[in-house]
Amino acid sequence: MNAALLLSTALSSIGANKLRAGLTLLGIVIGVSSVIAMMAVGRGAQVSVTSRISDLGTDLITVRPGTQALRFAFFGGGGNSDVLSLADALALKDEVFAPDVRLVAPENSFSGAAIFGSENTFVSGVGVTAEYLEARNLTIAMGRNISNADVQNTSNVVVLGSETSESLFAQRNPIGATIKISGREFTVVGVMESQEGTIFNPDGSVLIPITTAHYRMNNGKGLIDSISVSSINVLATSESTVDDARTDISTVLRLRHELGVDDEDDFLITTQQDTIETLEGTQGTFVILLGSIAGISLLVGGIGVMNIMLVSVTERTREIGIRRAVGAKRRDILFQFVAEAVLMTFGGGILGVLVGWTIAYFGNGASVDGDIIETVIETHIAFIALAVSVAVGLFFGIYPAVRAASLNPIEALRHE
Amino acid sequence: MTTNSLNSVPVIELTEVTREFQIGTHVVRALDGINMTIEQGEMVAIIGPSGSGKSTLMNTLGCLDQPSSGSFVLNGQDVSRLSDNQLAETRSHQLGFVFQSYNLLPRETALSNVELPLKYSGGYSGKDRRAAARKALDRVGLSERYDHRPMQMSGGEQQRVGIARALVKNPELILADEPTGNLDTKSSGEVIQMLRSLNEVDGKTIVVVTHDPEVAEAMKRVIAFRDGRIVEDRLMTNSESPITKLNVDSSASDEASE
Ligand SMILES: Nc1ncnc2c1ncn2[C@@H]1O[C@H](COP(=O)(O)OP(=O)(O)OP(=O)(O)O)[C@@H](O)[C@H]1O
Ligand SMILES: [Mg+2]
């Protein structure tokens, strides 16, 4: 029997029991559409995280204290916080040893309650130098930035994140106002532009001079050079010199920390690319997890196909006998039943792709518990899902088909 | 009318054919050393009590089954040791089989049922298939029933569709296992008339298993079975069989002889 005849025979057999075929198909449709939708959501999350990180600028390099073992603890400061000092940061500006470094912005942190009049809000504070805004791709909406004079003078000045400003001042102009942070008085000199939607959102923070943060907020001691910093933000001269800049930083810091050839780095250098890769890796696992869960429902759909095909073989034993008696070979019967299974799963696959795409399309931008879901529709996923559904049909159709083909024609004809 | 030509090979030649079935520890010998030759153009009735091995013989002749021992030569080819695929080929090309219970596909039309054997033999376009199926249905007098499904036809009509299906590839040999077993006298007469016409007009070799003495007497040769053995093999002397004498008024035979 040729392929066209095989298909038309299989189609007419499927058509003979539309409800049953429809229900069987439904299993595959649900499986495939959930694969498609899950992958779209997963990929959407991945892409949006990546793009938010890229918003920070891909020439950004972060140096933190710590050893390689702590590499994956991005957000918490691991390691001995005394390892990096303000002097280390200044040394990275050296044009001879670090020619690929354009900008250096050390920071340290503190936290506390900010109070203005009867309003108060909890803030995460960053001690910064004038370079911080540029390094972090932030802008001033109102007033001015922390200046290097403020740093020199250990001034009690503060730049507010937009949310902090709103909490304390609502619509009023905060510039020039005096607020209290952890009991100390600060003059508001500026407000940052809102960065809503970015991954390291500074809206709820406040910036003060790094010296003020060290001596006043953290009760630190020592000379200005010895001020410990929680991290150093470094901008490379361009995106293409990020790797060179990383080498520069490593060389300078190893020299300054007097590390021997066999000593491990006591600092961690993370480029934006590293962060993106690691996050993408994590999210990749997440996507695979989502995909597998959806894949299981496809598997269940496949088992449904097998079940129906087995029933169908039993019911159609006599038909098989008739076909064999008039000249059908075993393989003709085998192919017919495999074709039926594959047609069902392929049909279900196509419908599933359409349904999955529809869900992904309308799901894009939907909000669940305040989180905006982004979806990314990828054509290759659709092709993979279709290929998988054909494979499911083959896999689960082959056993019933083999059973059909191995029936003895005489016994099959006698079957009631 | 075809006569037996001595220089042509026999259509069927069985030599010491046995067929045994194992049921538990018990062995049933359904065919017990059958020797039988059927020449081209013969019209043979196989009779015998129930369980005497008639159907077993027909399944063997129809290449649906193979002998346990002995040889079966069909049109000069030994088919007793063929592979499953080769048997299917032989069924497809060398013979047509008519069943007691018609064995039509219930969802398909008469035309499509008759087309079925052509679908498994390749070399036919859809158009060729339909043309051949129409011709076969015309031959059995069912020109008006192309698009009827089995349930929409009488038993006699269904059996004629079955005969058309057996005919569609124009085989030399037609085998029928109790083709009238499910039919009333009138339809039965039509079917036998049809088979006779195929033998006399088209020169087909025909082997019919029957319990009905009238059907047997309408054939030219009768072979009687008992306990898996041939107990009688005789040629009918009277050329005019009772059924022909009855001259059953069947549209089938009228159209068939057109
Ligand atoms: N597949 C089988 N397995 C076991 N025994 C079988 C099988 N087919 C036939 N037999 C046995 O072989 C013997 C002959 O059976 P067969 O069907 O050929 O008889 P029959 O002459 O056609 O009978 P009937 O007139 O009732 O149709 C019987 O005893 C039967 O039980
Ligand atoms: Mg029988």
XYZ file of C-alpha atoms and ligand atoms in Angstrom:
706
model
C 0.000 0.000 0.000
C 1.477 3.335 -0.956
C 1.836 6.303 1.363
C -1.122 8.289 0.031
C -3.457 5.308 0.334
C -2.100 4.562 3.774
C -2.871 8.100 4.893
C -6.352 8.135 3.436
C -7.095 4.740 4.997
C -5.797 5.925 8.354
C -7.744 9.178 8.104
C -10.984 7.424 7.295
C -10.482 5.040 10.226
C -9.902 7.988 12.543
C -12.935 9.725 11.055
C -15.078 6.682 11.774
C -14.988 7.416 15.471
C -14.693 11.156 15.743
C -15.556 11.555 19.400
C -13.011 8.985 20.458
C -10.364 10.421 18.172
C -11.181 13.895 19.483
C -10.771 12.867 23.104
C -7.536 11.062 22.352
C -6.314 14.100 20.497
C -7.238 16.289 23.434
C -4.620 14.568 25.578
C -1.955 15.473 23.052
C -3.343 18.984 22.565
C -3.122 19.634 26.303
C 0.369 18.184 26.472
C 1.743 20.114 23.526
C 0.020 23.378 24.343
C 1.321 23.299 27.900
C 4.833 22.616 26.620
C 4.545 25.578 24.255
C 3.014 27.902 26.850
C 5.440 26.872 29.616
C 8.435 27.334 27.364
C 7.140 30.740 26.272
C 6.767 31.826 29.897
C 10.140 30.368 30.850
C 11.948 31.955 27.963
C 10.125 35.217 28.591
C 11.401 35.291 32.161
C 14.904 34.509 30.943
C 14.900 37.193 28.288
C 13.497 39.849 30.597
C 16.072 39.140 33.311
C 18.821 39.309 30.720
C 17.568 42.570 29.314
C 17.224 44.105 32.765
C 20.796 43.177 33.579
C 21.928 44.585 30.259
C 20.192 47.836 31.213
C 22.931 48.306 33.767
C 25.441 48.409 30.955
C 27.467 45.475 29.794
C 30.754 47.262 30.531
C 30.077 47.109 34.264
C 32.402 44.972 36.354
C 31.825 44.360 40.050
C 34.607 43.521 42.469
C 33.672 42.075 45.844
C 35.639 40.529 48.657
C 35.525 36.762 48.729
C 36.944 33.616 47.228
C 35.948 31.546 44.264
C 33.845 29.306 46.499
C 31.494 32.213 47.034
C 31.166 33.109 43.376
C 27.523 32.207 43.168
C 26.410 34.231 46.110
C 25.829 37.372 44.062
C 23.658 39.397 46.241
C 25.012 38.808 49.674
C 28.461 40.048 50.415
C 30.458 36.963 51.188
C 33.998 36.929 52.363
C 35.902 39.197 54.684
C 34.540 42.693 54.169
C 37.818 44.251 55.279
C 39.670 42.882 52.294
C 38.747 45.683 49.880
C 39.571 49.205 50.879
C 39.031 52.604 49.402
C 42.744 52.619 48.584
C 42.243 49.479 46.481
C 39.516 51.303 44.588
C 41.713 54.313 44.002
C 44.517 52.064 42.801
C 42.264 50.724 40.057
C 42.260 54.172 38.495
C 45.948 53.785 37.682
C 46.394 54.456 33.977
C 49.559 52.389 33.751
C 48.487 49.247 35.600
C 44.822 49.451 34.656
C 44.613 51.108 31.231
C 41.281 49.450 30.384
C 39.477 50.867 33.396
C 37.480 54.015 32.726
C 35.640 54.593 35.962
C 35.836 53.304 39.514
C 32.972 53.610 41.986
C 33.463 51.982 45.397
C 30.483 51.514 47.670
C 29.611 50.298 51.113
C 26.274 49.810 52.703
C 24.201 50.437 55.771
C 20.562 50.348 56.607
C 18.177 52.074 58.905
C 14.961 54.009 59.221
C 14.639 57.365 57.466
C 12.376 59.853 59.170
C 10.917 63.159 58.028
C 8.353 64.740 60.300
C 5.815 62.057 61.012
C 6.741 59.981 57.979
C 9.251 57.206 58.226
C 10.464 54.451 55.955
C 13.063 51.741 56.067
C 15.907 52.380 53.667
C 18.847 50.429 52.371
C 21.659 52.930 52.293
C 24.658 53.020 50.003
C 27.812 54.910 50.775
C 29.111 56.187 47.446
C 31.449 58.503 45.602
C 30.471 60.840 42.774
C 31.133 58.100 40.208
C 28.464 55.757 41.549
C 25.589 57.125 39.457
C 27.430 56.754 36.194
C 28.698 53.297 37.059
C 25.194 52.136 37.876
C 23.599 53.906 34.941
C 21.449 56.051 37.246
C 20.372 59.635 36.795
C 19.394 62.557 39.022
C 15.811 63.722 38.635
C 16.054 66.697 40.940
C 18.871 68.543 42.734
C 22.420 67.217 42.517
C 24.603 64.142 42.907
C 26.887 63.373 45.875
C 30.092 65.297 45.035
C 33.679 64.343 45.784
C 33.809 67.370 48.096
C 31.000 65.760 50.114
C 33.150 62.638 50.316
C 36.219 64.624 51.392
C 34.250 66.518 54.019
C 32.254 63.565 55.317
C 29.181 65.705 54.721
C 25.760 64.728 55.995
C 24.091 64.970 52.598
C 21.787 62.453 51.022
C 20.380 61.634 47.583
C 17.026 59.849 47.774
C 15.667 57.042 45.685
C 12.365 58.020 44.095
C 10.328 55.724 46.315
C 12.023 56.911 49.484
C 11.384 60.477 48.410
C 7.749 59.728 47.806
C 7.312 57.959 51.131
C 8.788 60.816 53.077
C 7.752 63.853 51.071
C 4.855 62.708 48.908
C 4.510 65.412 46.226
C 6.497 68.056 48.130
C 9.963 69.194 47.063
C 12.507 67.405 49.284
C 15.560 69.388 48.194
C 17.057 71.227 51.151
C 14.936 69.392 53.669
C 16.537 67.730 56.659
C 15.749 64.073 57.351
C 16.963 61.689 60.010
C 18.543 58.376 59.128
C 19.242 56.137 62.099
C 19.044 59.208 64.264
C 21.519 61.357 62.298
C 20.493 64.423 60.423
C 21.044 64.641 56.668
C 20.305 67.357 54.159
C 18.554 66.134 51.032
C 20.519 67.369 48.017
C 19.002 65.303 45.234
C 16.477 62.693 44.122
C 17.189 59.879 41.661
C 15.110 59.073 38.621
C 12.906 56.043 39.156
C 14.358 52.803 37.770
C 11.219 50.749 38.061
C 11.507 47.410 36.331
C 15.265 47.060 36.561
C 16.768 44.182 38.437
C 18.758 46.122 41.054
C 16.108 48.679 41.772
C 17.552 51.643 43.750
C 14.193 53.383 44.236
C 13.919 52.392 47.884
C 17.482 53.374 48.754
C 19.404 56.453 49.748
C 22.928 57.491 48.730
C 25.319 59.272 51.094
C 29.068 59.920 50.864
C 31.094 56.752 51.408
C 33.059 58.432 54.184
C 29.929 59.450 56.037
C 28.623 55.881 55.730
C 31.866 54.507 57.162
C 32.571 56.903 60.029
C 29.033 57.908 60.997
C 26.654 55.145 60.061
C 28.919 52.109 60.546
C 31.011 53.705 63.299
C 34.169 52.844 61.395
C 37.624 54.018 62.341
C 40.928 54.552 60.589
C 42.298 56.714 57.822
C 40.281 57.462 54.775
C 42.363 55.050 52.615
C 41.609 52.149 54.912
C 37.833 52.527 54.675
C 36.526 49.108 53.802
C 34.211 48.836 50.838
C 31.606 46.168 50.191
C 32.097 46.334 46.482
C 33.804 48.284 43.754
C 31.916 49.078 40.570
C 34.268 49.403 37.638
C 33.459 50.494 34.100
C 35.714 49.246 31.336
C 36.767 51.688 28.644
C 34.401 49.858 26.293
C 32.368 46.675 26.068
C 35.158 45.000 24.141
C 37.769 45.713 26.824
C 35.775 44.164 29.694
C 37.996 41.091 29.744
C 41.177 43.185 29.641
C 39.854 45.356 32.425
C 39.165 42.259 34.482
C 42.784 41.186 34.031
C 43.969 44.676 35.006
C 41.877 44.633 38.166
C 43.101 41.204 39.107
C 46.731 42.169 38.583
C 46.466 45.367 40.603
C 44.567 43.805 43.496
C 46.826 40.760 43.703
C 49.833 43.067 43.852
C 48.283 45.275 46.499
C 47.151 42.306 48.578
C 50.604 40.773 48.212
C 49.235 37.432 47.041
C 51.779 34.802 46.086
C 51.603 32.771 42.887
C 49.869 29.919 44.689
C 47.483 32.100 46.652
C 43.874 32.240 45.663
C 42.271 35.591 44.839
C 40.698 37.119 47.964
C 38.273 39.056 45.789
C 35.703 38.181 43.164
C 35.382 39.906 39.845
C 31.998 39.600 38.194
C 31.225 41.036 34.797
C 27.680 41.606 33.653
C 28.245 38.825 31.179
C 29.032 36.445 34.068
C 25.854 37.479 35.825
C 23.786 37.043 32.691
C 25.298 33.642 32.018
C 24.791 32.406 35.533
C 21.242 33.703 35.696
C 20.499 32.267 32.288
C 21.874 28.970 33.502
C 19.609 29.028 36.535
C 16.681 30.058 34.433
C 17.595 27.426 31.863
C 17.133 24.847 34.592
C 13.818 26.458 35.399
C 12.756 26.316 31.753
C 13.763 22.659 31.582
C 11.770 21.984 34.729
C 8.680 23.690 33.312
C 9.198 21.877 30.039
C 9.506 18.517 31.779
C 6.329 19.010 33.750
C 4.551 19.883 30.523
C 6.333 16.990 28.832
C 4.848 14.606 31.369
C 1.371 15.623 30.299
C 2.417 14.905 26.728
C 3.540 11.483 27.904
C 0.171 10.927 29.538
C -1.433 11.948 26.246
C 0.736 9.377 24.508
C -0.386 6.673 26.882
C -3.964 7.676 26.043
C -3.171 7.160 22.369
C -1.724 3.742 23.089
C -4.750 2.785 25.135
C -7.159 3.785 22.386
C -5.072 2.086 19.722
C -5.104 -1.154 21.722
C -8.879 -0.961 22.051
C -9.135 -0.164 18.384
C -7.021 -3.171 17.404
C -9.263 -5.473 19.421
C -12.417 -3.941 18.020
C -11.151 -4.086 14.490
C -9.740 -7.592 14.603
C -12.166 -8.717 11.950
C -11.327 -5.784 9.692
C -7.685 -6.745 10.039
C -8.568 -10.318 9.065
C -10.470 -9.097 6.007
C -7.601 -6.902 4.899
C -5.124 -9.725 5.373
C -7.372 -12.158 3.473
C -7.531 -9.917 0.416
C -3.785 -9.524 0.226
C -2.575 -7.090 2.926
C 0.846 -7.950 4.253
C 1.778 -7.698 7.897
C 3.612 -4.487 7.260
C 0.543 -2.985 5.542
C -1.417 -3.533 8.756
C 1.497 -2.336 10.873
C 1.862 0.863 8.860
C -1.864 1.490 8.890
C -2.083 1.444 12.671
C 1.137 3.371 13.158
C -0.132 5.929 10.655
C -3.354 6.267 12.622
C -1.495 6.850 15.873
C 0.940 9.301 14.319
C -1.809 11.182 12.501
C -3.657 11.596 15.773
C -0.632 12.818 17.687
C 0.515 15.007 14.802
C -2.954 16.529 14.506
C -3.022 16.975 18.267
C 0.451 18.493 18.056
C -0.618 21.080 15.481
C -3.693 22.006 17.485
C -1.561 22.078 20.628
C 0.922 24.477 19.043
C -1.924 26.766 18.014
C -3.508 26.643 21.465
C -0.113 27.084 23.175
C 0.711 30.065 20.994
C -2.664 31.604 21.687
C -2.112 31.218 25.433
C 1.397 32.658 25.146
C 0.163 35.511 22.978
C -2.648 36.570 25.282
C -0.670 35.714 28.404
C 2.048 38.214 27.498
C 1.785 41.162 29.867
C -0.746 39.444 32.113
C -0.179 40.045 35.797
C -0.176 37.293 38.374
C 0.125 38.388 42.026
C 1.514 41.679 40.829
C 4.232 40.088 38.689
C 4.053 40.862 35.019
C 4.399 37.715 32.947
C 6.346 38.079 29.781
C 6.215 35.384 27.140
C 8.533 34.735 24.242
C 7.175 32.641 21.381
C 9.871 30.655 19.674
C 9.166 28.884 16.404
C 11.771 26.214 16.954
C 9.997 25.109 20.141
C 6.883 24.551 18.020
C 8.824 22.377 15.605
C 10.377 20.437 18.457
C 6.944 19.955 20.041
C 5.561 18.718 16.723
C 8.481 16.364 16.250
C 8.010 15.096 19.793
C 4.303 14.512 19.238
C 5.059 12.532 16.088
C 7.618 10.574 18.095
C 5.023 9.987 20.818
C 2.641 8.630 18.159
C 5.337 6.359 16.797
C 6.415 5.188 20.211
C 2.969 4.529 21.612
C 1.461 3.423 18.319
C 4.029 0.820 17.481
C 3.064 -1.733 20.097
C -0.667 -1.813 19.232
C 0.268 -1.862 15.544
C 2.610 -4.808 16.053
C -0.202 -6.597 17.834
C -2.528 -5.870 14.931
C 0.001 -7.019 12.367
C 0.793 -10.247 14.157
C -2.822 -11.428 14.257
C -3.412 -14.676 12.473
C -5.734 -13.908 9.528
C -7.954 -16.947 10.062
C -8.450 -16.263 13.726
C -8.971 -12.587 13.019
C -11.705 -13.431 10.498
C -13.429 -15.645 13.021
C -13.403 -12.872 15.627
C -16.830 -11.504 16.490
C -17.352 -23.062 -21.577
C -13.893 -24.166 -20.656
C -12.887 -27.766 -20.753
C -10.034 -29.357 -18.881
C -6.999 -29.058 -21.049
C -4.560 -31.867 -20.428
C -1.456 -29.932 -21.375
C -1.974 -27.105 -18.848
C -0.816 -27.359 -15.211
C -3.534 -28.100 -12.672
C -4.761 -25.114 -10.695
C -4.599 -27.051 -7.456
C -2.474 -30.051 -6.671
C -2.446 -31.432 -3.127
C -0.155 -34.301 -2.220
C -0.446 -36.042 1.155
C -1.510 -32.807 2.812
C -2.062 -32.911 6.556
C -2.991 -30.180 8.949
C -2.757 -30.753 12.658
C -3.840 -28.562 15.519
C -2.402 -28.937 18.942
C -4.933 -28.380 21.694
C -3.126 -28.810 24.966
C -1.618 -32.261 24.797
C -4.221 -33.381 22.291
C -3.531 -33.280 18.564
C -6.462 -32.774 16.184
C -5.771 -33.899 12.671
C -8.119 -31.728 10.609
C -6.627 -32.875 7.281
C -5.308 -36.359 7.124
C -3.359 -37.086 3.956
C -5.290 -35.292 1.260
C -4.452 -35.992 -2.378
C -6.438 -33.893 -4.770
C -6.024 -32.306 -8.167
C -8.295 -29.613 -9.566
C -7.814 -28.608 -13.171
C -8.422 -25.257 -14.740
C -12.103 -24.567 -15.408
C -13.452 -27.095 -12.924
C -16.325 -26.308 -10.612
C -16.035 -28.353 -7.457
C -18.254 -28.755 -4.407
C -16.652 -29.848 -1.137
C -19.168 -31.483 1.148
C -19.015 -33.325 4.430
C -20.246 -33.274 7.996
C -19.352 -30.532 10.395
C -15.792 -30.789 11.629
C -14.679 -32.914 8.697
C -12.002 -30.432 7.709
C -13.652 -28.523 4.855
C -12.827 -25.071 6.146
C -9.345 -26.164 7.047
C -8.885 -27.285 3.462
C -10.271 -24.025 2.094
C -7.971 -21.959 4.320
C -5.073 -23.931 2.971
C -6.224 -23.528 -0.633
C -6.787 -19.817 0.086
C -3.220 -19.411 1.326
C -4.497 -18.219 4.688
C -3.012 -21.291 6.299
C -0.277 -23.782 5.491
C -0.240 -27.574 5.640
C 1.571 -29.284 8.509
C 3.019 -31.656 5.962
C 2.605 -32.560 2.321
C 2.699 -30.214 -0.614
C 0.288 -27.777 -2.127
C 1.101 -26.639 -5.642
C -0.977 -23.682 -6.821
C -0.777 -22.897 -10.546
C 2.518 -24.725 -10.734
C 4.057 -23.034 -7.697
C 4.653 -24.848 -4.424
C 3.066 -22.588 -1.861
C 3.292 -24.915 1.129
C 6.546 -23.382 2.358
C 6.087 -19.742 1.456
C 6.788 -16.889 3.837
C 3.985 -14.837 5.293
C 4.620 -12.033 2.797
C 4.709 -14.402 -0.152
C 1.435 -15.937 1.006
C -0.097 -12.463 1.086
C 1.150 -11.873 -2.457
C -0.337 -15.164 -3.561
C -3.686 -14.342 -1.977
C -3.597 -11.018 -3.680
C -2.715 -12.243 -7.163
C -3.845 -15.806 -7.622
C -7.225 -16.221 -6.015
C -10.401 -14.689 -4.736
C -12.045 -15.806 -1.491
C -15.789 -15.657 -0.740
C -16.876 -16.034 2.890
C -20.010 -17.352 4.512
C -20.425 -14.159 6.518
C -19.494 -11.911 3.549
C -16.751 -10.181 5.548
C -17.296 -6.754 4.068
C -15.969 -3.637 5.797
C -19.167 -2.264 7.330
C -18.274 1.422 7.036
C -17.245 1.262 3.406
C -19.455 1.381 0.332
C -19.816 -1.580 -2.014
C -17.454 0.096 -4.459
C -14.827 0.759 -1.852
C -15.116 -2.783 -0.472
C -14.515 -4.182 -3.923
C -11.553 -1.823 -4.403
C -9.839 -3.166 -1.281
C -7.761 -5.965 -2.843
C -6.439 -3.501 -5.445
C -5.203 -1.184 -2.712
C -2.855 -3.888 -1.502
C -1.414 -4.833 -4.838
C 0.019 -1.602 -6.172
C 0.090 -0.361 -9.715
C -3.483 0.921 -9.690
C -4.390 4.574 -9.711
C -7.537 5.613 -7.854
C -9.270 5.838 -11.221
C -8.137 2.374 -12.301
C -9.305 0.973 -8.991
C -12.752 2.460 -9.263
C -13.101 1.371 -12.879
C -12.118 -2.199 -12.013
C -14.426 -2.230 -8.974
C -17.358 -0.944 -11.052
C -16.703 -3.598 -13.665
C -16.703 -6.320 -11.018
C -19.908 -4.991 -9.438
C -21.499 -4.802 -12.880
C -20.472 -8.381 -13.450
C -22.398 -9.540 -10.367
C -25.391 -7.390 -11.277
C -24.937 -4.660 -8.683
C -24.614 -1.641 -10.972
C -27.252 0.101 -8.868
C -25.487 -0.484 -5.566
C -22.057 1.134 -5.904
C -22.547 3.541 -3.041
C -24.518 1.314 -0.723
C -23.014 0.221 2.518
C -23.321 -3.431 3.604
C -26.094 -2.628 6.084
C -28.131 -1.102 3.265
C -28.104 -4.296 1.219
C -29.764 -7.699 1.437
C -27.710 -10.740 2.333
C -27.704 -11.893 -1.278
C -26.499 -8.503 -2.448
C -23.803 -8.424 0.199
C -22.614 -11.842 -0.890
C -22.507 -10.648 -4.503
C -20.348 -7.713 -3.334
C -18.168 -10.377 -1.730
C -17.984 -12.200 -5.054
C -17.197 -8.957 -6.893
C -14.341 -8.386 -4.447
C -13.037 -11.885 -5.152
C -13.277 -11.166 -8.878
C -11.840 -7.702 -9.026
C -8.266 -8.766 -9.741
C -9.491 -11.293 -12.233
C -7.952 -14.355 -10.592
C -8.023 -17.829 -12.088
C -9.405 -19.391 -8.924
C -12.441 -18.509 -6.808
C -12.802 -20.173 -3.403
C -16.045 -19.967 -1.454
C -16.566 -21.384 2.038
C -20.302 -21.897 2.499
C -21.199 -18.826 0.444
C -24.902 -19.544 0.802
C -24.792 -20.576 4.449
C -26.393 -17.341 5.640
C -28.829 -16.926 2.746
C -32.440 -17.863 2.050
C -33.262 -20.152 -0.858
C -33.806 -17.393 -3.386
C -30.629 -15.454 -2.625
C -28.803 -18.719 -2.395
C -29.970 -19.592 -5.885
C -28.783 -16.243 -7.188
C -25.355 -16.706 -5.692
C -24.961 -20.220 -7.077
C -26.179 -19.033 -10.462
C -23.536 -16.313 -10.263
C -20.776 -18.789 -9.493
C -21.897 -21.063 -12.301
C -21.900 -18.173 -14.690
C -18.371 -17.254 -13.636
C -17.324 -20.786 -14.365
C -19.195 -21.231 -17.598
C -18.889 -17.765 -19.096
C -15.598 -16.553 -17.649
C -13.885 -19.899 -17.320
C -12.984 -19.448 -13.660
C -12.021 -22.445 -11.591
C -14.414 -22.593 -8.665
C -14.270 -24.499 -5.378
C -17.303 -24.241 -3.093
C -17.757 -25.696 0.373
C -21.398 -26.377 1.090
C -23.795 -28.243 3.309
C -26.605 -27.760 0.850
C -27.154 -30.796 -1.469
C -28.799 -28.581 -4.070
C -25.773 -26.356 -4.216
C -23.538 -29.391 -4.479
C -25.573 -30.771 -7.306
C -25.223 -27.522 -9.206
C -21.470 -28.161 -9.405
C -19.672 -30.350 -11.890
C -17.662 -32.347 -9.385
C -18.328 -33.213 -5.779
C -15.664 -34.155 -3.229
C -16.916 -35.522 0.080
C -14.919 -35.238 3.309
C -15.083 -37.151 6.526
C -12.664 -36.929 9.426
C -10.114 -35.037 7.387
C -10.094 -37.522 4.539
C -11.644 -37.607 1.086
C -14.276 -40.316 1.122
C -15.843 -39.668 -2.261
C -14.874 -37.795 -5.427
C -17.292 -37.916 -8.319
C -18.129 -36.005 -11.465
C -21.738 -34.954 -11.896
C -23.025 -36.628 -15.017
C -26.065 -34.525 -15.751
C -24.936 -31.338 -17.438
C -28.126 -29.567 -16.505
C -28.061 -29.189 -12.755
C -31.258 -28.823 -10.737
C -30.584 -25.185 -10.067
C -30.246 -24.372 -13.735
C -33.478 -26.249 -14.312
C -35.170 -24.192 -11.644
C -34.129 -21.232 -13.732
C -34.141 -18.874 -10.803
C -35.332 -15.545 -12.023
C -32.471 -13.462 -10.855
C -31.552 -10.099 -12.194
C -28.031 -11.081 -11.349
C -27.823 -13.797 -13.912
C -29.641 -11.689 -16.503
C -27.265 -8.810 -16.167
C -24.354 -11.114 -15.861
C -24.981 -12.690 -19.194
C -25.329 -9.397 -21.005
N -7.558 -23.164 14.793
C -7.917 -24.402 15.203
N -7.458 -24.886 16.365
C -7.780 -26.093 16.775
N -8.567 -26.918 16.129
C -9.090 -26.527 14.959
C -8.788 -25.232 14.434
N -9.435 -25.093 13.266
C -10.103 -26.255 13.082
N -9.900 -27.104 14.084
C -10.460 -28.442 14.214
O -10.268 -29.103 12.974
C -11.390 -29.849 12.651
C -11.919 -29.424 11.292
O -12.474 -28.126 11.395
P -13.080 -27.350 10.177
O -13.403 -26.000 10.599
O -12.176 -27.523 9.003
O -14.418 -28.168 9.915
P -15.571 -27.895 8.843
O -15.610 -29.096 7.991
O -15.355 -26.606 8.162
O -16.833 -27.808 9.751
P -18.158 -26.917 9.550
O -18.956 -27.617 8.516
O -18.795 -26.947 10.892
O -17.709 -25.592 9.139
C -12.398 -29.653 13.766
O -12.306 -30.742 14.625
C -11.952 -28.415 14.418
O -12.272 -28.433 15.786
Mg -16.360 -24.784 8.019
